PDB file of C-alpha atoms in Angstrom:
ATOM      1  CA  MET A   1       0.000   0.000   0.000  1.00  0.00           C
ATOM      2  CA  GLN A   2       1.500   3.306  -1.020  1.00  0.00           C
ATOM      3  CA  LYS A   3       1.542   6.455   1.089  1.00  0.00           C
ATOM      4  CA  THR A   4       1.783  10.071   0.052  1.00  0.00           C
ATOM      5  CA  LYS A   5       3.887  12.795   1.573  1.00  0.00           C
ATOM      6  CA  LYS A   6       4.349  16.465   0.744  1.00  0.00           C
ATOM      7  CA  LEU A   7       7.656  18.185   1.464  1.00  0.00           C
ATOM      8  CA  PRO A   8       9.764  21.147   0.360  1.00  0.00           C
ATOM      9  CA  LEU A   9      11.542  20.452  -2.921  1.00  0.00           C
ATOM     10  CA  ASN A  10      14.843  21.752  -1.562  1.00  0.00           C
ATOM     11  CA  SER A  11      14.843  19.177   1.271  1.00  0.00           C
ATOM     12  CA  LEU A  12      14.367  16.245  -1.090  1.00  0.00           C
ATOM     13  CA  GLN A  13      17.340  13.980  -1.784  1.00  0.00           C
ATOM     14  CA  LEU A  14      16.847  11.432  -4.557  1.00  0.00           C
ATOM     15  CA  GLN A  15      18.948   8.461  -5.550  1.00  0.00           C
ATOM     16  CA  GLN A  16      17.994   6.410  -8.625  1.00  0.00           C
ATOM     17  CA  HIS A  17      17.094   2.787  -8.064  1.00  0.00           C
ATOM     18  CA  SER A  18      19.731   0.446  -9.543  1.00  0.00           C
ATOM     19  CA  THR A  19      17.153  -1.340 -11.730  1.00  0.00           C
ATOM     20  CA  LEU A  20      16.027   1.994 -13.120  1.00  0.00           C
ATOM     21  CA  MET A  21      19.622   2.910 -13.929  1.00  0.00           C
ATOM     22  CA  THR A  22      20.082  -0.401 -15.775  1.00  0.00           C
ATOM     23  CA  LEU A  23      16.872   0.019 -17.780  1.00  0.00           C
ATOM     24  CA  HIS A  24      17.805   3.552 -18.872  1.00  0.00           C
ATOM     25  CA  SER A  25      21.520   2.906 -19.439  1.00  0.00           C
ATOM     26  CA  ASP A  26      21.164   2.600 -23.240  1.00  0.00           C
ATOM     27  CA  ASP A  27      18.690   5.451 -23.695  1.00  0.00           C
ATOM     28  CA  LYS A  28      19.817   7.749 -26.485  1.00  0.00           C
ATOM     29  CA  PHE A  29      18.421  11.035 -25.161  1.00  0.00           C
ATOM     30  CA  THR A  30      20.910  13.068 -23.187  1.00  0.00           C
ATOM     31  CA  GLN A  31      20.588  16.659 -22.194  1.00  0.00           C
ATOM     32  CA  SER A  32      23.943  18.382 -22.014  1.00  0.00           C
ATOM     33  CA  LYS A  33      22.612  21.414 -20.182  1.00  0.00           C
ATOM     34  CA  LEU A  34      19.378  22.235 -18.434  1.00  0.00           C
ATOM     35  CA  PRO A  35      16.997  24.562 -20.275  1.00  0.00           C
ATOM     36  CA  ASN A  36      16.635  28.093 -18.941  1.00  0.00           C
ATOM     37  CA  ILE A  37      13.280  28.209 -17.174  1.00  0.00           C
ATOM     38  CA  GLN A  38      13.736  31.455 -15.232  1.00  0.00           C
ATOM     39  CA  PHE A  39      10.839  33.030 -17.161  1.00  0.00           C
ATOM     40  CA  LEU A  40       8.373  30.609 -15.541  1.00  0.00           C
ATOM     41  CA  SER A  41       6.429  31.893 -12.551  1.00  0.00           C
ATOM     42  CA  ILE A  42       6.400  30.159  -9.179  1.00  0.00           C
ATOM     43  CA  GLU A  43       2.728  29.314  -9.810  1.00  0.00           C
ATOM     44  CA  GLN A  44       3.617  27.572 -13.076  1.00  0.00           C
ATOM     45  CA  LEU A  45       6.429  25.638 -11.423  1.00  0.00           C
ATOM     46  CA  GLN A  46       4.214  24.551  -8.539  1.00  0.00           C
ATOM     47  CA  CYS A  47       1.537  23.462 -11.022  1.00  0.00           C
ATOM     48  CA  LEU A  48       4.098  21.279 -12.815  1.00  0.00           C
ATOM     49  CA  LEU A  49       5.166  19.713  -9.517  1.00  0.00           C
ATOM     50  CA  ASP A  50       1.573  19.150  -8.396  1.00  0.00           C
ATOM     51  CA  PHE A  51       0.861  17.338 -11.643  1.00  0.00           C
ATOM     52  CA  CYS A  52       3.726  14.845 -11.254  1.00  0.00           C
ATOM     53  CA  PRO A  53       4.123  13.254  -7.829  1.00  0.00           C
ATOM     54  CA  ILE A  54       7.442  11.440  -7.450  1.00  0.00           C
ATOM     55  CA  PRO A  55       7.353   7.631  -7.020  1.00  0.00           C
ATOM     56  CA  VAL A  56       9.924   6.553  -4.417  1.00  0.00           C
ATOM     57  CA  LEU A  57      10.996   4.020  -1.829  1.00  0.00           C
ATOM     58  CA  LYS A  58      11.817   5.283   1.648  1.00  0.00           C
ATOM     59  CA  THR A  59      15.301   4.749   3.052  1.00  0.00           C
ATOM     60  CA  GLU A  60      16.588   4.742   6.603  1.00  0.00           C
ATOM     61  CA  ASP A  61      18.349   8.062   5.971  1.00  0.00           C
ATOM     62  CA  GLU A  62      16.103  11.032   6.764  1.00  0.00           C
ATOM     63  CA  GLY A  63      15.208  12.952   3.601  1.00  0.00           C
ATOM     64  CA  LEU A  64      16.751  10.390   1.209  1.00  0.00           C
ATOM     65  CA  TYR A  65      14.441   8.500  -1.138  1.00  0.00           C
ATOM     66  CA  ILE A  66      15.051   5.964  -3.894  1.00  0.00           C
ATOM     67  CA  LEU A  67      13.601   7.188  -7.190  1.00  0.00           C
ATOM     68  CA  LEU A  68      11.472   4.633  -9.070  1.00  0.00           C
ATOM     69  CA  ALA A  69      10.969   6.514 -12.353  1.00  0.00           C
ATOM     70  CA  ALA A  70      12.950   8.814 -14.592  1.00  0.00           C
ATOM     71  CA  MET A  71      11.989  12.350 -13.531  1.00  0.00           C
ATOM     72  CA  PRO A  72      14.134  14.855 -15.485  1.00  0.00           C
ATOM     73  CA  LEU A  73      11.541  17.555 -14.836  1.00  0.00           C
ATOM     74  CA  ILE A  74      12.492  17.600 -11.149  1.00  0.00           C
ATOM     75  CA  GLU A  75      16.105  18.551 -11.891  1.00  0.00           C
ATOM     76  CA  ILE A  76      14.951  21.151 -14.404  1.00  0.00           C
ATOM     77  CA  ILE A  77      12.645  22.749 -11.834  1.00  0.00           C
ATOM     78  CA  ARG A  78      15.387  22.643  -9.181  1.00  0.00           C
ATOM     79  CA  SER A  79      17.483  24.873 -11.457  1.00  0.00           C
ATOM     80  CA  HIS A  80      14.945  27.724 -11.059  1.00  0.00           C
ATOM     81  CA  ASP A  81      15.802  30.532  -8.634  1.00  0.00           C
ATOM     82  CA  ALA A  82      12.433  30.123  -6.879  1.00  0.00           C
ATOM     83  CA  SER A  83      12.772  26.371  -6.335  1.00  0.00           C
ATOM     84  CA  LEU A  84      13.394  26.948  -2.613  1.00  0.00           C
ATOM     85  CA  LYS A  85       9.765  28.046  -2.279  1.00  0.00           C
ATOM     86  CA  LEU A  86       8.267  24.968  -3.946  1.00  0.00           C
ATOM     87  CA  ASN A  87       6.727  21.832  -2.481  1.00  0.00           C
ATOM     88  CA  THR A  88       6.560  18.412  -4.041  1.00  0.00           C
ATOM     89  CA  SER A  89       4.518  15.285  -3.459  1.00  0.00           C
ATOM     90  CA  LEU A  90       5.950  11.827  -3.031  1.00  0.00           C
ATOM     91  CA  ILE A  91       4.204   8.525  -3.520  1.00  0.00           C
ATOM     92  CA  ILE A  92       6.040   6.147  -1.221  1.00  0.00           C
ATOM     93  CA  TYR A  93       5.849   2.502  -2.302  1.00  0.00           C
ATOM     94  CA  ASP A  94       6.821  -0.669  -0.458  1.00  0.00           C
ATOM     95  CA  GLU A  95       8.091  -2.545  -3.539  1.00  0.00           C
ATOM     96  CA  ALA A  96      10.168  -1.265  -6.439  1.00  0.00           C
ATOM     97  CA  GLU A  97       9.721  -3.858  -9.221  1.00  0.00           C
ATOM     98  CA  PRO A  98       6.009  -3.411 -10.027  1.00  0.00           C
ATOM     99  CA  VAL A  99       6.343   0.380 -10.058  1.00  0.00           C
ATOM    100  CA  ILE A 100       9.522   0.457 -12.165  1.00  0.00           C
ATOM    101  CA  SER A 101       8.179  -2.001 -14.733  1.00  0.00           C
ATOM    102  CA  THR A 102       4.903  -0.115 -15.006  1.00  0.00           C
ATOM    103  CA  LEU A 103       6.464   3.354 -15.322  1.00  0.00           C
ATOM    104  CA  ALA A 104       9.517   2.405 -17.424  1.00  0.00           C
ATOM    105  CA  LEU A 105       7.843  -0.060 -19.802  1.00  0.00           C
ATOM    106  CA  ILE A 106       4.057  -0.030 -19.782  1.00  0.00           C
ATOM    107  CA  LYS A 107       3.434   3.721 -19.511  1.00  0.00           C
ATOM    108  CA  PRO A 108       5.816   4.648 -22.391  1.00  0.00           C
ATOM    109  CA  ALA A 109       4.288   1.918 -24.561  1.00  0.00           C
ATOM    110  CA  LEU A 110       0.797   3.292 -23.957  1.00  0.00           C
ATOM    111  CA  LEU A 111       1.905   6.891 -24.642  1.00  0.00           C
ATOM    112  CA  ALA A 112       4.086   6.181 -27.702  1.00  0.00           C
ATOM    113  CA  PRO A 113       1.437   7.176 -30.283  1.00  0.00           C
ATOM    114  CA  GLU A 114       0.872  10.500 -28.506  1.00  0.00           C
ATOM    115  CA  PHE A 115       4.592  11.342 -28.359  1.00  0.00           C
ATOM    116  CA  ARG A 116       5.148  10.686 -32.076  1.00  0.00           C
ATOM    117  CA  SER A 117       2.932  13.636 -32.888  1.00  0.00           C
ATOM    118  CA  LEU A 118       4.044  15.811 -29.953  1.00  0.00           C
ATOM    119  CA  PRO A 119       6.198  18.324 -31.910  1.00  0.00           C
ATOM    120  CA  GLN A 120       3.340  19.071 -34.291  1.00  0.00           C
ATOM    121  CA  GLN A 121       0.824  19.274 -31.425  1.00  0.00           C
ATOM    122  CA  LEU A 122       3.025  21.725 -29.516  1.00  0.00           C
ATOM    123  CA  HIS A 123       3.382  23.956 -32.570  1.00  0.00           C
ATOM    124  CA  ILE A 124      -0.382  24.049 -33.108  1.00  0.00           C
ATOM    125  CA  ARG A 125      -1.031  24.735 -29.399  1.00  0.00           C
ATOM    126  CA  GLN A 126       1.518  27.585 -29.408  1.00  0.00           C
ATOM    127  CA  CYS A 127      -0.260  29.189 -32.366  1.00  0.00           C
ATOM    128  CA  LYS A 128      -3.608  28.843 -30.601  1.00  0.00           C
ATOM    129  CA  THR A 129      -2.197  30.227 -27.328  1.00  0.00           C
ATOM    130  CA  THR A 130      -1.543  33.572 -28.953  1.00  0.00           C
ATOM    131  CA  SER A 131      -5.198  33.984 -29.882  1.00  0.00           C
ATOM    132  CA  VAL A 132      -6.687  32.400 -26.737  1.00  0.00           C
ATOM    133  CA  PHE A 133      -4.706  34.305 -24.100  1.00  0.00           C
ATOM    134  CA  THR A 134      -4.507  37.655 -25.899  1.00  0.00           C
ATOM    135  CA  PRO A 135      -7.506  39.882 -25.098  1.00  0.00           C
TER     136      PRO A 135
END
């Protein structure tokens, strides 16, 4: 049975699970430097964090959790100057294997068709944003 916990983002220490590291070891995507997100407001950053709780295992060390899914967004958000004011949610699991296999294999397989068209969808949404949010 999983539990949830909310805590300040700056107090969170994450260590990737060894199985997760093995599964992602041959992934081709690498980001040499974090994108500049300083233009995002604290409200936008908090919204992003609220939308993606972090799946973890608890450790004996206070504040240290074992990460059960690839979460590059967390490191990107931590690079923002206002990250000290943000809170994040954890989903604390008792077992790693079912969570890792679901999030590393099943979820991407289900979302693959959506991601193929993502660049085109983002372009269309950006064009629409101009007309929707401009009075």
